Every structure is written in C-alpha cells, then in structure tokens.
Coordinates of C-alpha atoms in Angstrom, one line a residue:
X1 CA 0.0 0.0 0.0
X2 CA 1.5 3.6 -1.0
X3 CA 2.6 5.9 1.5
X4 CA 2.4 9.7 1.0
X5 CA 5.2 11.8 2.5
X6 CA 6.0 15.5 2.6
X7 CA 10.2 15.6 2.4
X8 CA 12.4 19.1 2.9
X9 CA 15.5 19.6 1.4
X10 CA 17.4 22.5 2.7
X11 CA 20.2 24.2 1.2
X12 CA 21.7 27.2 1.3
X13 CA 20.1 29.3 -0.5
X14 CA 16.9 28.0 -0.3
X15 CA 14.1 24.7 0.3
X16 CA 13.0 22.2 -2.1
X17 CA 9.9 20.4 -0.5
X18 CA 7.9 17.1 -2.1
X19 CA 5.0 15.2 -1.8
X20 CA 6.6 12.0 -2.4
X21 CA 4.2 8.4 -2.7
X22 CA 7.0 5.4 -1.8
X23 CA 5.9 2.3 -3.2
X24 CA 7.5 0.2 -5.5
X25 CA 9.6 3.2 -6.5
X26 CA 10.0 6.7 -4.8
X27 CA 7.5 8.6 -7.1
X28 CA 7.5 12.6 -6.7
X29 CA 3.9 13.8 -7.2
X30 CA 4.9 16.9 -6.5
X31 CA 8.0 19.8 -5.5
X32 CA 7.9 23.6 -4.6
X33 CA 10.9 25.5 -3.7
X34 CA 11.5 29.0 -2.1
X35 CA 14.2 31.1 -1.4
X36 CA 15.6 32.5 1.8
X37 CA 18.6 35.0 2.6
X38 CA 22.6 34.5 2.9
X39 CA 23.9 36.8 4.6
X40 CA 27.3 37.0 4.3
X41 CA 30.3 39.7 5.9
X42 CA 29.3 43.3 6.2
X43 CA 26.0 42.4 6.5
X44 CA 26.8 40.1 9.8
X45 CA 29.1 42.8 10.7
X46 CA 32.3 41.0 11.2
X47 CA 34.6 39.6 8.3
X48 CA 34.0 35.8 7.1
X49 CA 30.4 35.8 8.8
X50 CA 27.7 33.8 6.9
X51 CA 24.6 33.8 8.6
X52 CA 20.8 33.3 7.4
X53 CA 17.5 34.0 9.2
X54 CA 15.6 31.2 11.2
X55 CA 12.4 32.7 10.5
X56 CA 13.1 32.9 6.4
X57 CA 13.4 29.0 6.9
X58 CA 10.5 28.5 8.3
X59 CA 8.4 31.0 6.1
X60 CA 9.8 28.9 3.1
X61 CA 8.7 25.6 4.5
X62 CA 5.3 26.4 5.5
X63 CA 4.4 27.9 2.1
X64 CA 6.2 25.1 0.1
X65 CA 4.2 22.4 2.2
X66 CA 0.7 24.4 1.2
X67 CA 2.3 24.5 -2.6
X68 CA 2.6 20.8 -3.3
X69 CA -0.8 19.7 -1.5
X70 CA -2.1 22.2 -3.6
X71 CA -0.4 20.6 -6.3
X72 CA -1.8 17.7 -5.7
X73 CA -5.8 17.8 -5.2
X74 CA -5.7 14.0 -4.8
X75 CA -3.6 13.9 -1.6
X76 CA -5.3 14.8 1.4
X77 CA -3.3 16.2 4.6
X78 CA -4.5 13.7 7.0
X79 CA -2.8 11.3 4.3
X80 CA 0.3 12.6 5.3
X81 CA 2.5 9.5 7.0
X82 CA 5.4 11.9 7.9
X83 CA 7.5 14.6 7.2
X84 CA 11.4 14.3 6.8
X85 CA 14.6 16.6 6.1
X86 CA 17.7 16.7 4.0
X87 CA 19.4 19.8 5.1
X88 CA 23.2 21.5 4.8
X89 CA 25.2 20.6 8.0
X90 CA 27.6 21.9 10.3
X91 CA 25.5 25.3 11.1
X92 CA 25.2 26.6 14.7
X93 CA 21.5 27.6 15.6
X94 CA 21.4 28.6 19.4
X95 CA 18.2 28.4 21.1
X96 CA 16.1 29.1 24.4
X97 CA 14.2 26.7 26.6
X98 CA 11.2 28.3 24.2
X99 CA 13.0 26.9 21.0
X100 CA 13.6 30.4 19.6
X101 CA 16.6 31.7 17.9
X102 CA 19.2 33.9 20.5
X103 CA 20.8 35.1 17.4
X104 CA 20.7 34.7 13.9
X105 CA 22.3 30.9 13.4
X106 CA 25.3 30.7 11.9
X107 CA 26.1 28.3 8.2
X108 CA 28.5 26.2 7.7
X109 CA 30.3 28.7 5.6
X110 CA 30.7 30.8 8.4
X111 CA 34.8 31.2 9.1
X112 CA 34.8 34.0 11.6
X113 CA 36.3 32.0 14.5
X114 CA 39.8 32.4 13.7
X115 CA 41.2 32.8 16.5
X116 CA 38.9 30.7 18.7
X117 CA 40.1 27.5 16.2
X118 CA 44.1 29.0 17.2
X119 CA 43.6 28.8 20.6
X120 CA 41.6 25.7 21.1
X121 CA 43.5 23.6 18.7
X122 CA 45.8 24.9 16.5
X123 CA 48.5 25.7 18.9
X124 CA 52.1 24.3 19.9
X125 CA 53.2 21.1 18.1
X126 CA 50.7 20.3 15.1
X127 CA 49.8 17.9 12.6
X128 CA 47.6 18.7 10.3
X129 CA 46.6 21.8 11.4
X130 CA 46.0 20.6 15.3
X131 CA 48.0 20.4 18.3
X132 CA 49.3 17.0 18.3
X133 CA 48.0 15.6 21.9
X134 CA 44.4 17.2 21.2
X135 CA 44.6 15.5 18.2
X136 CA 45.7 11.9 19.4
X137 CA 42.1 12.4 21.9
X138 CA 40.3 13.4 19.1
X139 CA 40.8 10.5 17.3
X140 CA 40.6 8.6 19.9
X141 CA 37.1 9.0 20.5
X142 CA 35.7 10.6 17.3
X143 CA 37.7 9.4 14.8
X144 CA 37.9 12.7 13.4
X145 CA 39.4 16.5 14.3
X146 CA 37.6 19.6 14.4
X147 CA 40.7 21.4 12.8
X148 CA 38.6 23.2 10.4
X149 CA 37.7 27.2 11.3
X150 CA 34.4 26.6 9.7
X151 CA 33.7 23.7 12.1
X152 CA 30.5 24.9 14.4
X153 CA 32.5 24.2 17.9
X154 CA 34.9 27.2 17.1
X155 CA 31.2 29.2 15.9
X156 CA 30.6 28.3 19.6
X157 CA 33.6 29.6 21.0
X158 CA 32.8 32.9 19.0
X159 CA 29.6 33.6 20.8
X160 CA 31.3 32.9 24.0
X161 CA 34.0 34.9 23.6
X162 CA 32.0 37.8 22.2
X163 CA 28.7 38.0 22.9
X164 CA 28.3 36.8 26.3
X165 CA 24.9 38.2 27.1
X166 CA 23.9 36.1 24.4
X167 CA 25.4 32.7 25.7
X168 CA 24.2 32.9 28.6
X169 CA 20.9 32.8 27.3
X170 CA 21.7 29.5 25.3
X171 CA 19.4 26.0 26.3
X172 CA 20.2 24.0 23.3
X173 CA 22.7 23.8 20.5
X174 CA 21.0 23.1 17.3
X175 CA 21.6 21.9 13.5
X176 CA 19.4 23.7 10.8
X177 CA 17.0 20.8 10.4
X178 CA 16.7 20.3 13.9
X179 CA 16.0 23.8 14.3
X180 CA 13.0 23.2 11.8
X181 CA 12.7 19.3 13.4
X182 CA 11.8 21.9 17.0
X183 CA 10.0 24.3 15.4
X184 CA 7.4 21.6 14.2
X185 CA 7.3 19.4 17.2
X186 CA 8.5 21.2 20.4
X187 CA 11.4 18.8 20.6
X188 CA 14.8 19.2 21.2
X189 CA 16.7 16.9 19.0
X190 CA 19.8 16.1 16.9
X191 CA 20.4 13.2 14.7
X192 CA 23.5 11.1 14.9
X193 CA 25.1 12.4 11.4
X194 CA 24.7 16.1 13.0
X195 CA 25.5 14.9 15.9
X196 CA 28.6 13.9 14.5
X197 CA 29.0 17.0 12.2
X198 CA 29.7 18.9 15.6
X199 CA 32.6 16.7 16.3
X200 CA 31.7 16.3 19.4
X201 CA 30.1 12.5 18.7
X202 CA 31.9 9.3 20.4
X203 CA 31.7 6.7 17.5
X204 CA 33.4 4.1 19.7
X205 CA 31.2 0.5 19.8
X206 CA 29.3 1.1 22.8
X207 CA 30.1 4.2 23.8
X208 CA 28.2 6.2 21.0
X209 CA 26.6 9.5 22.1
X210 CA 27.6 13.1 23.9
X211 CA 31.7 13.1 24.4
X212 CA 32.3 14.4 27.6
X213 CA 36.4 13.9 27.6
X214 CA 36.2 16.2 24.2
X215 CA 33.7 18.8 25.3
X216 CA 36.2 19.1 28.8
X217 CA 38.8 19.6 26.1
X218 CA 37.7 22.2 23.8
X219 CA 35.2 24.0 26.6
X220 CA 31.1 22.9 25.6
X221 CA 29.0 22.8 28.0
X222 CA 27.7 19.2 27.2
X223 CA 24.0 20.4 28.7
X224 CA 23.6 22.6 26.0
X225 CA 23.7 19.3 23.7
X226 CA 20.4 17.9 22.8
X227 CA 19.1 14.5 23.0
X228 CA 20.0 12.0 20.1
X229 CA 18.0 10.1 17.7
X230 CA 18.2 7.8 14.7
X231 CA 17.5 9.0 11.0
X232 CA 14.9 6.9 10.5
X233 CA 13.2 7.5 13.8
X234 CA 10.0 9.0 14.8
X235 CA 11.1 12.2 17.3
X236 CA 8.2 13.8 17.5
X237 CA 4.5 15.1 16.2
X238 CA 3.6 18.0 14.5
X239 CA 2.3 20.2 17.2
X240 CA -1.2 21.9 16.7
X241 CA 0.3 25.9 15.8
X242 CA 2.6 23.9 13.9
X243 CA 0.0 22.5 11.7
X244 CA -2.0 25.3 10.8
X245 CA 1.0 27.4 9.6
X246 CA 2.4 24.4 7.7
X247 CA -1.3 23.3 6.7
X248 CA -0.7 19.6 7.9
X249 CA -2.3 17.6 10.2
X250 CA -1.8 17.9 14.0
X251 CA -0.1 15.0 15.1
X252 CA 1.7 13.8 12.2
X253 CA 4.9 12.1 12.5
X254 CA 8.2 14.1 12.6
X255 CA 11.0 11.5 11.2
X256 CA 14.9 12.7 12.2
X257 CA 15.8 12.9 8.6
X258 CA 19.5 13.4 7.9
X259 CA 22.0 15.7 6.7
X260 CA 22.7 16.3 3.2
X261 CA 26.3 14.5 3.4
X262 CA 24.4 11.8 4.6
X263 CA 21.1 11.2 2.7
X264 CA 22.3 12.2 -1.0
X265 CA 24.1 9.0 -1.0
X266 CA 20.9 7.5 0.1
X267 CA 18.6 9.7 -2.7
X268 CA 21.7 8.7 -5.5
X269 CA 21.4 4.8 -4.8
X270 CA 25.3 4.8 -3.8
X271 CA 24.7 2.8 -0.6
X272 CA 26.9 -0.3 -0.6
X273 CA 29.9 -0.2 0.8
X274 CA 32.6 1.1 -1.8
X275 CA 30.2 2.6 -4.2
X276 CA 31.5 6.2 -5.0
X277 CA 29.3 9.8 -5.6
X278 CA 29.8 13.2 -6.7
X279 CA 27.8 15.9 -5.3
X280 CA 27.5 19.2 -7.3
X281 CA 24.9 21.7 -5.9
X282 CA 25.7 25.3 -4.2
X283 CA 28.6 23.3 -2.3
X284 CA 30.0 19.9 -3.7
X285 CA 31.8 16.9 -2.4
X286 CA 32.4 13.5 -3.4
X287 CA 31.6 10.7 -1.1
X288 CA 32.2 6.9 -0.7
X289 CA 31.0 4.5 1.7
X290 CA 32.7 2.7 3.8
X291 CA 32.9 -0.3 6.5
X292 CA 35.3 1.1 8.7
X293 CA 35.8 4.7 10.2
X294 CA 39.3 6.4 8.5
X295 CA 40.6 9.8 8.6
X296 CA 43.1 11.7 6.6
X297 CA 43.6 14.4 9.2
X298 CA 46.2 16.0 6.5
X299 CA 43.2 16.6 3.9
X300 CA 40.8 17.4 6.3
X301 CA 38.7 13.8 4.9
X302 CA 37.0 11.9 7.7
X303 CA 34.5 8.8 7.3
X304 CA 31.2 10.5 8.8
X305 CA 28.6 9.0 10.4
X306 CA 25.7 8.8 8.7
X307 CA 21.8 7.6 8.2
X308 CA 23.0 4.1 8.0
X309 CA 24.3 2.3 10.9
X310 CA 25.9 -0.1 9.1
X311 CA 28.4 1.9 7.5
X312 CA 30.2 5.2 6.9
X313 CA 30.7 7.9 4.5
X314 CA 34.4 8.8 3.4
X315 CA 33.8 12.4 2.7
X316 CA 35.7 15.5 1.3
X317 CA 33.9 18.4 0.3
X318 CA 34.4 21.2 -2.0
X319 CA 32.7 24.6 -0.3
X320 CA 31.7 26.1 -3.7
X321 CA 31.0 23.8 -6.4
X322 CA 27.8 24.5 -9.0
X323 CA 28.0 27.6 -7.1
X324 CA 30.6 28.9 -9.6
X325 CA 28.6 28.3 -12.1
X326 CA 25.8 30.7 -11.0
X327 CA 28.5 33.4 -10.4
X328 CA 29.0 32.8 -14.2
X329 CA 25.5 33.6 -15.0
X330 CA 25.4 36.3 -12.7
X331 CA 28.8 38.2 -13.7
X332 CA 30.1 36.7 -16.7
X333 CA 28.1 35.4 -19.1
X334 CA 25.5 38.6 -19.2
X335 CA 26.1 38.8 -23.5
X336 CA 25.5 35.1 -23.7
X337 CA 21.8 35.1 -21.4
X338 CA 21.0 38.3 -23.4
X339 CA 21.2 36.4 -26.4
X340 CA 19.6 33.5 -25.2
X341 CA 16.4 35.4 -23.8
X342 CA 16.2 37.0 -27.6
X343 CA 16.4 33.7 -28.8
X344 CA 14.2 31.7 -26.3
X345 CA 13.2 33.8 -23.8
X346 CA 9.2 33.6 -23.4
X347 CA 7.1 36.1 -21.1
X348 CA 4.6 33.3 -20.4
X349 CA 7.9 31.2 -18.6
X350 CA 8.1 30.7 -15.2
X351 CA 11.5 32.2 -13.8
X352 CA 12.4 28.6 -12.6
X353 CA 11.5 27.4 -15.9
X354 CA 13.7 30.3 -17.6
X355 CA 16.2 29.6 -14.9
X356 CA 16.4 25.7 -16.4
X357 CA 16.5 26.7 -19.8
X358 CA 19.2 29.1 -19.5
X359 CA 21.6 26.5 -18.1
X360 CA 20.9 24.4 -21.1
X361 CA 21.9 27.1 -23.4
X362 CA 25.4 27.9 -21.9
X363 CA 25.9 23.9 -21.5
X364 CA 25.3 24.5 -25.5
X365 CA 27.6 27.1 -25.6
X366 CA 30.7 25.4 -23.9
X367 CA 30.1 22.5 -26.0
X368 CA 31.9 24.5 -29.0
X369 CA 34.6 24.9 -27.0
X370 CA 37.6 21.8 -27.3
X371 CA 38.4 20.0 -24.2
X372 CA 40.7 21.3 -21.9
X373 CA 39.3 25.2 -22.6
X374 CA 42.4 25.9 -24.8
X375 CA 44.5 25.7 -22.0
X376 CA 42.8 27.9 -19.5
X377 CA 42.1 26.9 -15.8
X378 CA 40.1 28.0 -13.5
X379 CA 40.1 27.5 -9.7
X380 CA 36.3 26.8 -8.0
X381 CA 37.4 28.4 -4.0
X382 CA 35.3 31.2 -4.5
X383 CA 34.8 31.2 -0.4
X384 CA 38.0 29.9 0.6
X385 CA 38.4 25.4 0.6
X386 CA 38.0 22.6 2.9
X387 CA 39.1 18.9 1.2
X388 CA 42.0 18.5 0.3
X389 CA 43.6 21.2 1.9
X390 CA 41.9 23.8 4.2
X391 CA 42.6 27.4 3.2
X392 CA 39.6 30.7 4.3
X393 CA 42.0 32.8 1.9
X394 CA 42.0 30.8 -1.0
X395 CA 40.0 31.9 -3.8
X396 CA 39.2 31.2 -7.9
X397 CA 41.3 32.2 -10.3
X398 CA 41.3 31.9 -14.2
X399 CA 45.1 30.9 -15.2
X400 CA 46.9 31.6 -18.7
X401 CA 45.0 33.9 -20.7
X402 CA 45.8 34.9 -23.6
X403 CA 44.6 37.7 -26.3
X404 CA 42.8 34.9 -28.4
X405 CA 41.0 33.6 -25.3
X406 CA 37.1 33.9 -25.4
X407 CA 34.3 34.1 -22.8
X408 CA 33.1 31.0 -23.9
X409 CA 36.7 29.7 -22.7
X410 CA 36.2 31.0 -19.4
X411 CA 33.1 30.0 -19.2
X412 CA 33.6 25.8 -19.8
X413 CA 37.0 26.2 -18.2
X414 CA 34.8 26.9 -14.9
X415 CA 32.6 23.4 -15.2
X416 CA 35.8 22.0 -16.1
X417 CA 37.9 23.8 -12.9
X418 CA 35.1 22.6 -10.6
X419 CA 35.6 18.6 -12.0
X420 CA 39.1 18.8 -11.5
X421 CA 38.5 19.4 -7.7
X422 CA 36.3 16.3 -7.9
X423 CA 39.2 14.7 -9.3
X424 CA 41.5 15.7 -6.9
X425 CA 39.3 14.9 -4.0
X426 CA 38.7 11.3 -5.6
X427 CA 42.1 10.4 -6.0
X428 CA 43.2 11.1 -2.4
X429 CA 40.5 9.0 -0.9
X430 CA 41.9 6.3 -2.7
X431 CA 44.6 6.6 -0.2
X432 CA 42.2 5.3 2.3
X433 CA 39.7 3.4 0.5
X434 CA 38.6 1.3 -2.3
X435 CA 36.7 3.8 -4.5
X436 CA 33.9 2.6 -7.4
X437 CA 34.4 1.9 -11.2
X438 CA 31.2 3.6 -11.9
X439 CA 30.6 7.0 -10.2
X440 CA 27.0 8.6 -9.4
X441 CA 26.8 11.7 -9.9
X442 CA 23.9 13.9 -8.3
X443 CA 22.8 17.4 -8.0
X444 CA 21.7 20.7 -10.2
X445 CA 25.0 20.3 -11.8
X446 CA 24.3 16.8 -13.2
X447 CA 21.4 18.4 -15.2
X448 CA 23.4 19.2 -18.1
X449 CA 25.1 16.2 -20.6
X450 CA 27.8 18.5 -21.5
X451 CA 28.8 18.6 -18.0
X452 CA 28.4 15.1 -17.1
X453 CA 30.4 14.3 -20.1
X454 CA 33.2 16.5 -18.8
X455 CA 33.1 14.6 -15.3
X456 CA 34.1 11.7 -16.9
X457 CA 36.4 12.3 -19.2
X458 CA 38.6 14.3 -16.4
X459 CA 37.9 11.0 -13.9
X460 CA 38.4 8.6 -16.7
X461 CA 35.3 6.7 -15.5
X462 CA 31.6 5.9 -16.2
X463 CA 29.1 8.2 -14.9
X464 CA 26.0 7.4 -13.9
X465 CA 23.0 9.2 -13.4
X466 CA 19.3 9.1 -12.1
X467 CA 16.3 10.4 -12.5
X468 CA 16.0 13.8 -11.4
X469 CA 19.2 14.3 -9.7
X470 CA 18.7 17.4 -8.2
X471 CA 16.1 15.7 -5.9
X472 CA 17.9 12.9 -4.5
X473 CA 18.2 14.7 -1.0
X474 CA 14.4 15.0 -0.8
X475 CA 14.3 11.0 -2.1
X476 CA 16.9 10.3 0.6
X477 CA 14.8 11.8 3.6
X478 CA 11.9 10.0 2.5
X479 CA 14.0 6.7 2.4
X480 CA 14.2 7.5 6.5
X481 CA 10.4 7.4 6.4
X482 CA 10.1 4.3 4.9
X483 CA 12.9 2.4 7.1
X484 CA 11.4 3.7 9.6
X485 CA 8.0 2.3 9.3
X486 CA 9.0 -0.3 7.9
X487 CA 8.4 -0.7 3.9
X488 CA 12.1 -0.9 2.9
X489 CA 14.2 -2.9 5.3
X490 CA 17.8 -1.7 5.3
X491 CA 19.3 2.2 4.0
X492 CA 20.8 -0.5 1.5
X493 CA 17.5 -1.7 0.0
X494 CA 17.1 1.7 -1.3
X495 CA 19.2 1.0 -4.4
X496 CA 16.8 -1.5 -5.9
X497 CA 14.4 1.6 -6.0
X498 CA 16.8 4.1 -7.8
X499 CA 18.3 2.6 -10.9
X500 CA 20.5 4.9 -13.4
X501 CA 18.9 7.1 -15.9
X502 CA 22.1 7.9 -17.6
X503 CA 25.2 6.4 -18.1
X504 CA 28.3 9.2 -19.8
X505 CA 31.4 6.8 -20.9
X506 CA 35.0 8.5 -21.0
X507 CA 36.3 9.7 -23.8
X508 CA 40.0 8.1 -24.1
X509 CA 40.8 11.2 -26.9
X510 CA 40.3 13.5 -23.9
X511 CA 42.8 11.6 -21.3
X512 CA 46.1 13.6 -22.6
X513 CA 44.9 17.5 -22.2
X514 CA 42.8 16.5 -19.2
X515 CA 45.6 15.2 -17.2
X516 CA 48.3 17.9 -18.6
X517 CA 45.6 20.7 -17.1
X518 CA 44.9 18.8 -13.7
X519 CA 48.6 18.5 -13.1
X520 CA 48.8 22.9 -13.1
X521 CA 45.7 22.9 -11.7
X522 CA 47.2 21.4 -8.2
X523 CA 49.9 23.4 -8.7
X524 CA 48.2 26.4 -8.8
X525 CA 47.4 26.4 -5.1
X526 CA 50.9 25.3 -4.3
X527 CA 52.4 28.4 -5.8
X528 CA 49.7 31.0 -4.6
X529 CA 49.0 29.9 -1.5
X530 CA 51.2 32.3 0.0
X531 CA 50.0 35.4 -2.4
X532 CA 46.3 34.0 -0.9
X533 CA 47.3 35.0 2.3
X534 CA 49.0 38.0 1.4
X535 CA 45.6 39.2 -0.4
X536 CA 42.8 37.6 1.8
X537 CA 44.5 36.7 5.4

C-alpha cells in the first residue's frame, strides 16, 4: 500500500519540499521551492560571517508544504505519513528553553572563528593543522578533528568569547533541520550524522553518544547538547500551531531525517559499501562509503557517520561547487543570457523554468569549445576550501589567458575547474579506501550532458546518473520514512528503487589535455597559497 510523505531539502540558498508516494519506487507527485537570505560579511558585521535567518526557513517551508498539496488535489493532509529533512550541515542555531533563535544561526560557511580554532587547537606542536595531543584524543574517541575554522565548535567559541549576554541565554545547541525538526514538534533533538558534524560524537562500539572527555577539552557545555536520535526515527508530532501554519495535520509524525552529506548518498542509490558519488549543488563533495571509520587528518577527509548504521561515508567536500557556475551567470556570461532570452526567452515562462533553460543554453555554448578550454584553468574556492587542503584565503582564479581567449573559454573552463576538484578529492580517498568503477553523480549540476560528459572524461570513469538528480536529497529523507515504518528494510535496499537514468562513458581522446591541465591545476594552489594569504588573510 503507498505511502504519501512530505520531504524538505534544505540548502543554502533555499528549500525544495515534495510530496513523495513510496511504493515500489519513490514517485515525486509533486515539489515547490523558495528562497531565503545568505547573509554573508558586512551584512553580519564582522569579516568571514555567513549567517541566514531562522524565520526565512521556516516562512519557506510552511508555504512550500501548502504549494505541493495544492499541487496535488488528490492527496489529502491527514494522508500525510510523515515529514522528513535533508538539510546543509555543520550550522550553529542557538536556542532558548522556548525553541527560539538567540541570534541569527550561523552556516556552515561561516569562518569567523579564527582565532577561537588557534587557541583551542591549533597551537604548539601540530599535525595537520591541530596540536598534536588534542589531536591523538580526538581520534581517539571521534575518529575525526575539528581542525577546520568553519567547524560549528569554534562558531561556539565565538559567541562565547563575544557575545556573552547572548550565551548565557543558550538551552540547546542546534543543527538547521533540527531547528525546523523543533519548530514543528517542540522537541529538542539532533540526529547522529549532525551529531557527528559537531565533532563532538563518540563513535566508539558502545560508547556512541555526547563526548564528555572532548567537550572538557575544547570547553562545551555538554547540557547545551540535545538529545540523540536515529535518521529513521520517529522524534516527534507535529504540534497543533505547527500544523496550521504548515497546513498539515496535527499529530503527524516528525522522522529525524538526515543531513545532506548523509542522505544524498541514500537519494543517488550509492549505498553499498565502496560505491563512489559526486555531489554538485551550491557546495560539492564526493563521497564513498565505507565499512570502517578512516581519517586523513592532513586533507581534512573523515569517514562521517551517517543515516545508515551499518556503515560510513568517506567524505571530502568542496565549499563552492555548481555555485561557480551561478556566479558565471550572474557576472560573466551577461552577452550570452542576453542572447539567449532574444532567442528563447518567453514572457509566459516561469522564472524557474527560464532559470532551467538558460543553463541548457550555456551547456550549448561550452560544447563549441575543445576539451581542456584551450589551455585555460580555473580554480572553483570562490569562499576559501576545505578537502583536500583547508585554506579561508584561498580563492578562484582563471590561469593563462591569452589575447585569443574567449568568454566562452572562461566560461567551460569553470565546469571544467570545478571537476578537476572532484578529481582531486577522488584520487586522495583512494589513499584510504577502495573507490567505485562507476561514479554517481547527483545534484543541479548533473542536469546538463555537457557537464556530465566532462566529469568523466577528467575522472576517466563511467558516470552514472538518475532520474532527477537534483532531488535525491528529498528521495533520501523519505528513504528515513520508509525504514522507519517499515516498507524498505535496510538504507541499502534503497538502491533497488533508484536505478541509473544515464550512463556518460569517457572519452580516451580526452585523457592527454585532461591530465596535462589537472597537473597545473594542483599546482596552482601550491604556488599561490602564499599570495592568498598576502591578499585575503
């Protein structure tokens, strides 16, 4: 018998709800997105803050909830089974014993907390970027470092150290979903995978849960740390003021959901253990699970916890990936888009559907251009990088210009400069682990063929896609629904549901130019990484 589930996939710029009916297959009856702020520097009021509004969330998912069951005439809300989340990870939303917002919550692109990461970690003798005894505990108990300054304990540390009023006032340290997991139910939650995101998770066998020996170490208060739940479990019940601004039923089950590192795996079908995806949305990583917990402490690559117990996800992200390509619509190709709206632009379009088309149009447009972008790179660190090194002052670049180079150059050399991060970030997980033939690749930037077809020429290996890719976080958090009531068995049953659409085989002719460019590519941060810091420390 179908189920009907309503599933939220929050990014960073905005939500992507669906009514999804999980049967045989997932089916998506319906989707609505909305938009909310970043807010990003000045407008936070201290350099390398990136914050966005708790309220703009939840304005966005009450009136994409309304827009599908409008969408759907067929679908009553008391049909409703559950509602789930996919959301960005690693944000810091600080809350009273009332569940609202002490100050506006903090992304994961946030990299303010410079010198709170100096002097809780990165201090004395280091290794990878972390004193060397905190890191021998860290790993002892997590399996992982927070040596990152974009990682949410140094966030913490900020507040502390600079808005005390403001801490004092905290009850519960959130993620973003479970900000919107609270704001539904009342309950004060956090799923493993976030858990873990906070580094502050003990993944030992039997002692999983709240660290204590690392919270000593680094200075959390361990009672501001919520309670913690499975993916696939049932936390809580839509409350009744919840329901009519969301226009569901009271009482309908609240499922944990999971983060995006977590569930796009799921939504992609890459669940067994060595199967290999790429990621490409406003941020991008690529992703392989995994028996056993590893870390490569030296390019900041940890095997995460995630919505399946049974296994981990060897993960290395990339902080700006298809996000490059919107700055290309937005600041470079303005001639190209004007052309395009003369040629195809249409009054009677919806700006999502112009939005769609538009990308297809500059995918034609690089497609003139030879592989290898006639020998012009580009670097995708348009807000510093994470995996595989961690730089706040790096930033993108185009390399070796010259007076017969094009926009159209410039523009493919971008789709190409963000694959060759993929690349980069593949082959050093294969220091660890045993990476896939065949790669899944998932996300609004495996929309276009053109790009798809560049992914695996530079990895040299099949790529595989699904059916609507950009929606495989939404299918992911309604996997967590159907685990967790019982229609699919296992996370790893999900794959029988989600076949590939799409399969892009490598093009040998390409091999030569792509692995000439990927060598200066790497070499481009080598040499620059000190002009970075000369420009942006």
């Amino acid at each position: 018998m179908s189920k009907f589930v309503i599933t939220y996939d929050i990014g960073t710029t905005g939500i992507k709800t669906c009514l999804i009916e999980i049967d045989k297959t997932m089916n998506i009856l319906a989707s609505s997105t909305a938009g909310y702020n970043l807010y990003v520097d000045e407008e936070t009021g201290v350099k390398g803050g990136a914050e966005q509004d708790a309220d703009e969330w939840w304005d966005a998912m009450c009136s994409t909830t309304k827009a599908v069951l409008e969408k759907s005439p067929g679908v009553k809300k008391e049909q409703i089974e559950g509602i789930s989340f996919c959301s960005a990870m690693q944000g810091l939303v600080l809350v009273d014993r009332d569940g609202n917002c002490i100050r506006r919550p903090m992304t994961y692109m946030d990299q303010r907390a410079r010198d709170e990461l100096k002097k809780g970690i990165a201090h004395g003798f280091q290794i990878a970027g972390a004193e060397v005894t905190k890191l021998l505990k860290y790993l002892k108990y997590t399996g992982a470092v927070s040596s990152s300054v974009k990682d949410p304990i140094w966030k913490y540390k900020w507040v502390e150290a600079h808005e005390p009023e403001t801490f004092k006032k905290i009850y519960k340290w959130l993620d973003i979903k479970e900000y919107l997991i609270c704001r539904a139910s009342g309950e004060f939650v956090m799923t493993n995978d976030s858990a873990f995101a906070t580094l502050l998770y003990d993944t030992r066998k039997g002692h999983e849960g709240w660290c204590k020996p690392i919270c000593d170490m680094v200075g959390v208060n361990i009672e501001h740390l919520p309670t913690i739940k499975k993916s696939t479990e049932k936390v809580g019940e839509i409350t009744e003021s919840a329901a009519k601004e969301l226009g569901l039923a009271p009482g309908t089950a609240v499922f944990g959901g999971g983060g995006d590192a977590s569930l796009i795996c799921v939504g992609s079908g890459a669940v067994d253990n060595g199967d290999t995806h790429v990621y490409s949305g406003t941020s991008g990583w690529v992703g392989t699970v995994c028996a056993q917990q590893t870390v490569d402490a030296g390019a900041m690559m940890a095997a995460i916890v995630g919505a399946d117990p049974d296994s981990y996800n060897y993960f290395g992200e990339l902080e700006t990936s298809n996000k490059c390509v919107g700055w290309v619509k937005d600041h470079l190709a303005l001639d190209e888009i004007g052309v395009f709206l003369k040629r195809y632009g249409n009054a009677a379009d919806s700006l999502e559907q112009i939005e769609f088309n538009m990308y297809d149009y500059l995918e034609e447009v690089i497609d003139t251009i030879p592989a290898g972008s006639n020998g012009v790179i580009f670097t995708p660190w348009l807000h510093g990088n994470r995996c595989p090194f961690e730089d706040p002052n790096a930033a993108g670049m185009f390399f070796n210009i010259r007076l017969d180079t094009g926009k159209t150059e410039l523009i493919r050399s971008v789709v190409e400069g963000i694959c060759f991060h993929m690349r980069w970030m593949l082959e050093r997980q294969e220091k660890k682990v045993q990476t896939s033939k065949s790669i899944r690749f998932c996300g609004g930037g495996a929309l276009g063929a053109t790009t798809c077809q560049i992914l695996s020429d530079i990895l040299q290996r099949d790529v595989e896609v699904v059916d609507s890719p950009q929606n495989v976080g939404a299918v992911g958090a309604a996997a967590c629904i159907a685990v967790g009531t019982g229609v699919i068995p296992t996370m790893k049953d999900v794959k029988k549901l989600i076949p590939a659409k799409t399969v892009y085989h490598p093009n040998k002719a390409h091999k030569a130019v792509y692995d000439k460019n990927f060598k200066v590519f790497q070499n481009l941060y080598k040499c620059n990484k000190e002009n970075f810091a000369i420009l942006n420390g």
